[in-house]
Amino acid sequence: MPTVYPIVPGHEIVGRVTKVGSAVTKFKPGDLAAVGCMVDSDGTCPECRAGNEQFCPNMTLTFNMPDKYLGGVTYGGYSESVVVDQRFVLRVPSNLNLAGAAPLLCAGITTYSPMRHWGASPGKKVGVIGLGGLGHMGVKFAHALGAHVVVFTTSPGKKEDALRLGADEVVVSRHAGEMQKHAGSFDFILDAVSADHDVNAYLHLLRRDGNLTMVGAPAKPLAVAAFGLIMRRRSLSGSCIGGIAETQEMLDFCGKHNITADVEVIPIQRINEAYERLLKSDVKYRFSIDMASLKSE
């Protein structure tokens, strides 16, 4: 839907429960809790019954979606508080840093869900294209799931960071020779790049029945060579966050493996500066806003 102004964004929310309604049974005041990209769904469609609320045709996003209860649109998490149905509230493991846990509610589940769906696990070779806000989470998850992890980047300077995050190998994608060494060898590749790029170069790296999943969203349509898929029964797919149960599974997995996003915490007053830096890729790898800073306004 077109953006409705004024808009209050924010869909990666963590904090403590302050109040609960009389019918709430899952949370109590003081609990660490989180809210992600969704705040409602119809609960009755086949997608909801299968635990895939993210695909519900009547799903309500956390901001800028029609609010069926109050009218107008939903206002997101750039606020002191948020009121959400307990069905869409998640538990945060107590050992996780909250600023680093916040991006798990979108960047985390967006990369974890396809990794789980396509079976990233010990003995599997997994590629991650792009080392940004999404890609760095993909590397952490693939490593924790036990896969052999290869990062593809256009920036040689990112090699050290990729290895720190858990990559076993780093390939500079502009070097044809480095790419060719990996031809036909990947079980799964996660494409986290939103800039225009040649996806065929990566499809060529998949083994028989290998899959490449898009989580980045380039503005221009992809040009895909059919024979790149046909000859080895490769597949190209996309993925969008995850359902509530899977998101909780992801948070619990992060608690077990002590996984959070690499973040820089900023006050709300610096949000315009952070946006300008984001456009220049000058962040490793997410900004988290300390909402307590609203009180100084």
mmCIF file of C-alpha atoms in Angstrom:
data_model
loop_
_atom_site.group_PDB
_atom_site.id
_atom_site.type_symbol
_atom_site.label_atom_id
_atom_site.label_comp_id
_atom_site.label_asym_id
_atom_site.label_seq_id
_atom_site.Cartn_x
_atom_site.Cartn_y
_atom_site.Cartn_z
ATOM 1 C CA MET A 1 0.000 0.000 0.000
ATOM 2 C CA PRO A 2 1.172 3.624 -0.521
ATOM 3 C CA THR A 3 2.761 5.245 2.512
ATOM 4 C CA VAL A 4 0.254 7.120 4.660
ATOM 5 C CA TYR A 5 1.683 10.204 6.352
ATOM 6 C CA PRO A 6 2.364 11.000 9.113
ATOM 7 C CA ILE A 7 4.136 7.661 9.490
ATOM 8 C CA VAL A 8 5.798 6.163 12.581
ATOM 9 C CA PRO A 9 8.055 3.302 11.407
ATOM 10 C CA GLY A 10 9.842 0.630 13.428
ATOM 11 C CA HIS A 11 9.229 -3.109 13.345
ATOM 12 C CA GLU A 12 12.136 -4.488 15.393
ATOM 13 C CA ILE A 13 10.994 -3.779 18.939
ATOM 14 C CA VAL A 14 12.318 -5.031 22.266
ATOM 15 C CA GLY A 15 11.624 -3.915 25.808
ATOM 16 C CA ARG A 16 9.834 -4.860 29.015
ATOM 17 C CA VAL A 17 6.151 -5.506 29.515
ATOM 18 C CA THR A 18 4.646 -2.687 31.600
ATOM 19 C CA LYS A 19 0.977 -3.705 31.674
ATOM 20 C CA VAL A 20 -1.136 -6.668 30.549
ATOM 21 C CA GLY A 21 -4.829 -7.019 29.804
ATOM 22 C CA SER A 22 -7.124 -9.128 31.962
ATOM 23 C CA ALA A 23 -7.141 -11.998 29.434
ATOM 24 C CA VAL A 24 -3.362 -12.149 28.944
ATOM 25 C CA THR A 25 -1.802 -15.430 30.096
ATOM 26 C CA LYS A 26 1.574 -15.520 28.327
ATOM 27 C CA PHE A 27 3.227 -12.435 29.809
ATOM 28 C CA LYS A 28 3.406 -10.453 33.010
ATOM 29 C CA PRO A 29 4.813 -7.007 33.849
ATOM 30 C CA GLY A 30 8.595 -7.016 33.853
ATOM 31 C CA ASP A 31 9.009 -9.739 31.218
ATOM 32 C CA LEU A 32 11.456 -9.139 28.378
ATOM 33 C CA ALA A 33 9.395 -9.101 25.206
ATOM 34 C CA ALA A 34 9.664 -8.369 21.508
ATOM 35 C CA VAL A 35 7.429 -7.410 18.596
ATOM 36 C CA GLY A 36 8.424 -7.883 14.983
ATOM 37 C CA CYS A 37 6.965 -7.076 11.596
ATOM 38 C CA MET A 38 3.396 -8.241 12.314
ATOM 39 C CA VAL A 39 0.818 -7.327 14.926
ATOM 40 C CA ASP A 40 -2.234 -9.236 13.664
ATOM 41 C CA SER A 41 -3.594 -11.824 11.214
ATOM 42 C CA ASP A 42 -6.954 -13.475 10.734
ATOM 43 C CA GLY A 43 -5.851 -16.663 12.513
ATOM 44 C CA THR A 44 -8.189 -18.838 10.445
ATOM 45 C CA CYS A 45 -6.762 -19.037 6.921
ATOM 46 C CA PRO A 46 -4.645 -22.014 5.778
ATOM 47 C CA GLU A 47 -1.446 -19.961 6.146
ATOM 48 C CA CYS A 48 -2.216 -19.025 9.755
ATOM 49 C CA ARG A 49 -3.201 -22.580 10.629
ATOM 50 C CA ALA A 50 0.129 -23.744 9.205
ATOM 51 C CA GLY A 51 2.040 -21.225 11.348
ATOM 52 C CA ASN A 52 2.847 -18.968 8.401
ATOM 53 C CA GLU A 53 1.142 -15.779 9.548
ATOM 54 C CA GLN A 54 3.534 -13.770 7.379
ATOM 55 C CA PHE A 55 1.638 -15.030 4.321
ATOM 56 C CA CYS A 56 -1.863 -14.407 5.704
ATOM 57 C CA PRO A 57 -3.879 -12.348 3.189
ATOM 58 C CA ASN A 58 -5.308 -10.377 6.128
ATOM 59 C CA MET A 59 -2.048 -9.887 8.028
ATOM 60 C CA THR A 60 -1.447 -6.487 9.638
ATOM 61 C CA LEU A 61 2.067 -5.069 9.568
ATOM 62 C CA THR A 62 3.450 -3.210 12.570
ATOM 63 C CA PHE A 63 3.319 0.154 10.822
ATOM 64 C CA ASN A 64 1.539 1.826 7.921
ATOM 65 C CA MET A 65 -1.204 -0.791 7.591
ATOM 66 C CA PRO A 66 -4.947 -0.303 8.134
ATOM 67 C CA ASP A 67 -5.745 -0.676 11.836
ATOM 68 C CA LYS A 68 -8.927 -2.735 11.985
ATOM 69 C CA TYR A 69 -9.506 -1.909 15.673
ATOM 70 C CA LEU A 70 -8.722 1.794 16.011
ATOM 71 C CA GLY A 71 -9.079 2.966 12.431
ATOM 72 C CA GLY A 72 -6.375 4.829 10.556
ATOM 73 C CA VAL A 73 -3.084 2.982 10.253
ATOM 74 C CA THR A 74 -0.774 1.155 12.635
ATOM 75 C CA TYR A 75 2.063 3.132 14.192
ATOM 76 C CA GLY A 76 5.251 1.212 14.804
ATOM 77 C CA GLY A 77 8.020 1.001 17.323
ATOM 78 C CA TYR A 78 9.667 4.427 17.210
ATOM 79 C CA SER A 79 7.769 5.203 20.399
ATOM 80 C CA GLU A 80 7.844 4.873 24.178
ATOM 81 C CA SER A 81 5.295 2.041 24.151
ATOM 82 C CA VAL A 82 3.334 -0.256 21.877
ATOM 83 C CA VAL A 83 0.139 -2.240 22.497
ATOM 84 C CA VAL A 84 0.000 -5.650 20.799
ATOM 85 C CA ASP A 85 -2.131 -8.801 20.958
ATOM 86 C CA GLN A 86 -0.196 -11.401 22.969
ATOM 87 C CA ARG A 87 -0.306 -13.770 19.970
ATOM 88 C CA PHE A 88 2.226 -11.514 18.251
ATOM 89 C CA VAL A 89 4.487 -10.867 21.217
ATOM 90 C CA LEU A 90 7.667 -12.912 21.604
ATOM 91 C CA ARG A 91 9.909 -13.843 24.520
ATOM 92 C CA VAL A 92 13.506 -12.595 24.494
ATOM 93 C CA PRO A 93 16.168 -14.831 26.101
ATOM 94 C CA SER A 94 17.530 -13.023 29.143
ATOM 95 C CA ASN A 95 21.168 -13.504 28.146
ATOM 96 C CA LEU A 96 20.863 -11.449 24.957
ATOM 97 C CA ASN A 97 21.815 -7.781 24.743
ATOM 98 C CA LEU A 98 18.566 -5.996 23.940
ATOM 99 C CA ALA A 99 20.035 -3.537 21.438
ATOM 100 C CA GLY A 100 21.600 -6.430 19.532
ATOM 101 C CA ALA A 101 18.459 -8.541 19.859
ATOM 102 C CA ALA A 102 16.139 -5.945 18.311
ATOM 103 C CA PRO A 103 17.248 -6.536 14.684
ATOM 104 C CA LEU A 104 16.573 -10.242 15.125
ATOM 105 C CA LEU A 105 12.874 -9.402 14.763
ATOM 106 C CA CYS A 106 13.331 -8.686 11.057
ATOM 107 C CA ALA A 107 16.915 -9.117 9.839
ATOM 108 C CA GLY A 108 17.278 -12.203 12.032
ATOM 109 C CA ILE A 109 14.140 -14.083 11.059
ATOM 110 C CA THR A 110 14.480 -13.011 7.405
ATOM 111 C CA THR A 111 17.765 -14.899 7.178
ATOM 112 C CA TYR A 112 17.067 -17.703 9.671
ATOM 113 C CA SER A 113 13.816 -18.850 8.030
ATOM 114 C CA PRO A 114 15.255 -19.756 4.586
ATOM 115 C CA MET A 115 18.325 -21.306 6.224
ATOM 116 C CA ARG A 116 16.026 -23.655 8.139
ATOM 117 C CA HIS A 117 13.688 -24.257 5.217
ATOM 118 C CA TRP A 118 16.496 -25.297 2.862
ATOM 119 C CA GLY A 119 18.377 -27.319 5.464
ATOM 120 C CA ALA A 120 21.562 -25.444 6.323
ATOM 121 C CA SER A 121 23.323 -27.971 8.549
ATOM 122 C CA PRO A 122 26.613 -29.831 9.101
ATOM 123 C CA GLY A 123 27.958 -31.203 5.837
ATOM 124 C CA LYS A 124 26.213 -28.536 3.735
ATOM 125 C CA LYS A 125 27.965 -25.766 1.831
ATOM 126 C CA VAL A 126 26.178 -22.443 2.229
ATOM 127 C CA GLY A 127 26.905 -19.153 0.490
ATOM 128 C CA VAL A 128 25.899 -15.664 1.613
ATOM 129 C CA ILE A 129 25.913 -12.868 -0.951
ATOM 130 C CA GLY A 130 26.498 -9.457 0.593
ATOM 131 C CA LEU A 131 27.761 -8.593 4.065
ATOM 132 C CA GLY A 132 25.296 -5.970 5.260
ATOM 133 C CA GLY A 133 22.447 -5.811 7.748
ATOM 134 C CA LEU A 134 20.909 -9.030 6.442
ATOM 135 C CA GLY A 135 24.035 -10.776 5.211
ATOM 136 C CA HIS A 136 25.964 -10.543 8.466
ATOM 137 C CA MET A 137 23.073 -12.310 10.231
ATOM 138 C CA GLY A 138 23.027 -14.970 7.512
ATOM 139 C CA VAL A 139 26.709 -15.678 8.154
ATOM 140 C CA LYS A 140 26.157 -16.001 11.904
ATOM 141 C CA PHE A 141 23.219 -18.379 11.464
ATOM 142 C CA ALA A 142 24.861 -20.562 8.812
ATOM 143 C CA HIS A 143 27.936 -20.913 11.030
ATOM 144 C CA ALA A 144 25.875 -21.745 14.134
ATOM 145 C CA LEU A 145 23.864 -24.306 12.142
ATOM 146 C CA GLY A 146 27.128 -26.103 11.344
ATOM 147 C CA ALA A 147 27.402 -25.430 7.614
ATOM 148 C CA HIS A 148 30.556 -24.589 5.684
ATOM 149 C CA VAL A 149 30.050 -20.871 5.069
ATOM 150 C CA VAL A 150 31.317 -18.869 2.098
ATOM 151 C CA VAL A 151 30.744 -15.112 1.868
ATOM 152 C CA PHE A 152 30.558 -13.370 -1.502
ATOM 153 C CA THR A 153 31.411 -9.682 -1.505
ATOM 154 C CA THR A 154 32.465 -7.034 -3.986
ATOM 155 C CA SER A 155 34.668 -5.429 -1.307
ATOM 156 C CA PRO A 156 38.007 -7.129 -0.524
ATOM 157 C CA GLY A 157 38.173 -5.029 2.640
ATOM 158 C CA LYS A 158 35.284 -6.989 4.157
ATOM 159 C CA LYS A 159 37.213 -10.275 4.248
ATOM 160 C CA GLU A 160 38.474 -9.892 7.815
ATOM 161 C CA ASP A 161 35.023 -9.016 9.127
ATOM 162 C CA ALA A 162 33.392 -11.926 7.283
ATOM 163 C CA LEU A 163 35.830 -14.348 8.883
ATOM 164 C CA ARG A 164 35.187 -12.787 12.307
ATOM 165 C CA LEU A 165 31.451 -13.318 11.867
ATOM 166 C CA GLY A 166 31.892 -17.015 11.110
ATOM 167 C CA ALA A 167 32.728 -17.406 7.419
ATOM 168 C CA ASP A 168 35.070 -20.230 6.459
ATOM 169 C CA GLU A 169 35.950 -18.641 3.118
ATOM 170 C CA VAL A 170 35.501 -15.270 1.446
ATOM 171 C CA VAL A 171 35.171 -14.823 -2.315
ATOM 172 C CA VAL A 172 35.524 -11.461 -4.064
ATOM 173 C CA SER A 173 32.754 -11.831 -6.624
ATOM 174 C CA ARG A 174 34.408 -9.515 -9.151
ATOM 175 C CA HIS A 175 37.205 -12.089 -9.578
ATOM 176 C CA ALA A 176 36.043 -14.635 -12.152
ATOM 177 C CA GLY A 177 38.729 -17.117 -11.176
ATOM 178 C CA GLU A 178 37.673 -17.164 -7.529
ATOM 179 C CA MET A 179 34.058 -17.676 -8.546
ATOM 180 C CA GLN A 180 34.852 -20.497 -10.970
ATOM 181 C CA LYS A 181 36.620 -22.471 -8.243
ATOM 182 C CA HIS A 182 33.242 -22.913 -6.537
ATOM 183 C CA ALA A 183 31.199 -23.857 -9.621
ATOM 184 C CA GLY A 184 28.542 -26.495 -8.977
ATOM 185 C CA SER A 185 29.371 -26.920 -5.288
ATOM 186 C CA PHE A 186 26.779 -25.117 -3.132
ATOM 187 C CA ASP A 187 23.744 -26.678 -1.507
ATOM 188 C CA PHE A 188 22.226 -23.305 -0.664
ATOM 189 C CA ILE A 189 22.978 -19.641 -1.334
ATOM 190 C CA LEU A 190 21.311 -16.725 0.443
ATOM 191 C CA ASP A 191 21.196 -13.583 -1.699
ATOM 192 C CA ALA A 192 20.978 -10.562 0.609
ATOM 193 C CA VAL A 193 21.828 -7.891 -1.967
ATOM 194 C CA SER A 194 19.290 -5.213 -2.891
ATOM 195 C CA ALA A 195 21.454 -3.507 -5.526
ATOM 196 C CA ASP A 196 21.238 -4.594 -9.153
ATOM 197 C CA HIS A 197 23.461 -7.641 -9.769
ATOM 198 C CA ASP A 198 23.810 -10.699 -12.005
ATOM 199 C CA VAL A 199 22.099 -13.588 -10.209
ATOM 200 C CA ASN A 200 23.143 -16.032 -12.959
ATOM 201 C CA ALA A 201 26.753 -15.889 -11.754
ATOM 202 C CA TYR A 202 25.590 -17.388 -8.455
ATOM 203 C CA LEU A 203 23.093 -19.886 -9.864
ATOM 204 C CA HIS A 204 26.083 -21.372 -11.715
ATOM 205 C CA LEU A 205 27.641 -22.149 -8.321
ATOM 206 C CA LEU A 206 24.784 -24.408 -7.156
ATOM 207 C CA ARG A 207 25.101 -28.172 -7.226
ATOM 208 C CA ARG A 208 22.297 -30.415 -8.480
ATOM 209 C CA ASP A 209 19.070 -29.582 -6.599
ATOM 210 C CA GLY A 210 20.756 -26.563 -5.012
ATOM 211 C CA ASN A 211 18.726 -23.499 -4.178
ATOM 212 C CA LEU A 212 19.327 -19.759 -4.223
ATOM 213 C CA THR A 213 16.904 -17.725 -2.111
ATOM 214 C CA MET A 214 16.416 -13.993 -2.497
ATOM 215 C CA VAL A 215 15.934 -11.931 0.645
ATOM 216 C CA GLY A 216 17.382 -8.760 -0.828
ATOM 217 C CA ALA A 217 15.011 -6.927 -3.164
ATOM 218 C CA PRO A 218 16.637 -5.309 -6.222
ATOM 219 C CA ALA A 219 14.498 -2.577 -7.781
ATOM 220 C CA LYS A 220 14.936 -3.944 -11.305
ATOM 221 C CA PRO A 221 13.522 -7.335 -12.419
ATOM 222 C CA LEU A 222 16.078 -10.138 -12.540
ATOM 223 C CA ALA A 223 17.187 -11.588 -15.869
ATOM 224 C CA VAL A 224 17.469 -15.336 -15.264
ATOM 225 C CA ALA A 225 18.921 -17.747 -17.819
ATOM 226 C CA ALA A 226 16.544 -20.715 -17.896
ATOM 227 C CA PHE A 227 19.230 -23.279 -18.676
ATOM 228 C CA GLY A 228 21.122 -22.233 -15.570
ATOM 229 C CA LEU A 229 18.228 -23.752 -13.636
ATOM 230 C CA ILE A 230 17.231 -26.563 -15.967
ATOM 231 C CA MET A 231 20.510 -28.391 -16.377
ATOM 232 C CA ARG A 232 21.008 -29.233 -12.703
ATOM 233 C CA ARG A 233 17.443 -28.951 -11.417
ATOM 234 C CA ARG A 234 18.455 -25.846 -9.511
ATOM 235 C CA SER A 235 15.841 -23.564 -8.020
ATOM 236 C CA LEU A 236 15.480 -19.841 -7.397
ATOM 237 C CA SER A 237 13.110 -18.680 -4.679
ATOM 238 C CA GLY A 238 12.315 -15.868 -2.274
ATOM 239 C CA SER A 239 11.567 -15.698 1.433
ATOM 240 C CA CYS A 240 9.795 -13.222 3.709
ATOM 241 C CA ILE A 241 10.408 -13.158 7.488
ATOM 242 C CA GLY A 242 8.772 -16.113 9.288
ATOM 243 C CA GLY A 243 5.727 -17.073 11.319
ATOM 244 C CA ILE A 244 5.405 -16.388 15.033
ATOM 245 C CA ALA A 245 6.401 -19.906 16.114
ATOM 246 C CA GLU A 246 9.464 -19.880 13.866
ATOM 247 C CA THR A 247 10.433 -16.416 15.077
ATOM 248 C CA GLN A 248 10.316 -17.658 18.657
ATOM 249 C CA GLU A 249 12.386 -20.676 17.612
ATOM 250 C CA MET A 250 14.926 -18.267 16.111
ATOM 251 C CA LEU A 251 15.097 -16.186 19.299
ATOM 252 C CA ASP A 252 15.579 -19.318 21.392
ATOM 253 C CA PHE A 253 18.313 -20.470 19.000
ATOM 254 C CA CYS A 254 20.003 -17.096 19.385
ATOM 255 C CA GLY A 255 19.779 -17.402 23.151
ATOM 256 C CA LYS A 256 21.383 -20.841 23.035
ATOM 257 C CA HIS A 257 24.207 -19.720 20.735
ATOM 258 C CA ASN A 258 24.495 -16.154 22.070
ATOM 259 C CA ILE A 259 23.746 -14.614 18.665
ATOM 260 C CA THR A 260 22.802 -10.965 18.243
ATOM 261 C CA ALA A 261 23.180 -8.435 15.454
ATOM 262 C CA ASP A 262 26.229 -6.191 15.364
ATOM 263 C CA VAL A 263 24.729 -2.800 16.192
ATOM 264 C CA GLU A 264 25.504 0.823 16.841
ATOM 265 C CA VAL A 265 23.120 2.350 19.391
ATOM 266 C CA ILE A 266 21.936 5.891 18.676
ATOM 267 C CA PRO A 267 19.497 8.344 20.268
ATOM 268 C CA ILE A 268 16.372 9.248 18.280
ATOM 269 C CA GLN A 269 17.838 12.731 17.726
ATOM 270 C CA ARG A 270 20.513 11.243 15.438
ATOM 271 C CA ILE A 271 18.131 9.333 13.188
ATOM 272 C CA ASN A 272 18.618 11.618 10.163
ATOM 273 C CA GLU A 273 22.381 11.308 10.478
ATOM 274 C CA ALA A 274 22.028 7.516 10.751
ATOM 275 C CA TYR A 275 19.875 7.454 7.605
ATOM 276 C CA GLU A 276 22.516 9.384 5.642
ATOM 277 C CA ARG A 277 25.196 6.983 6.861
ATOM 278 C CA LEU A 278 22.986 4.038 5.932
ATOM 279 C CA LEU A 279 22.811 5.292 2.340
ATOM 280 C CA LYS A 280 26.621 5.278 2.297
ATOM 281 C CA SER A 281 26.809 1.767 3.851
ATOM 282 C CA ASP A 282 28.579 3.360 6.798
ATOM 283 C CA VAL A 283 27.302 1.050 9.531
ATOM 284 C CA LYS A 284 28.328 -2.345 10.901
ATOM 285 C CA TYR A 285 25.734 -3.588 10.624
ATOM 286 C CA ARG A 286 22.530 -2.134 12.079
ATOM 287 C CA PHE A 287 21.503 0.978 13.971
ATOM 288 C CA SER A 288 19.437 0.429 17.127
ATOM 289 C CA ILE A 289 17.557 3.417 18.545
ATOM 290 C CA ASP A 290 17.468 3.889 22.299
ATOM 291 C CA MET A 291 13.870 4.979 22.789
ATOM 292 C CA ALA A 292 14.645 6.383 26.237
ATOM 293 C CA SER A 293 16.078 9.313 24.281
ATOM 294 C CA LEU A 294 12.515 10.399 23.438
ATOM 295 C CA LYS A 295 12.207 11.706 26.992
ATOM 296 C CA SER A 296 14.869 14.318 26.347
ATOM 297 C CA GLU A 297 12.795 15.892 23.589
#
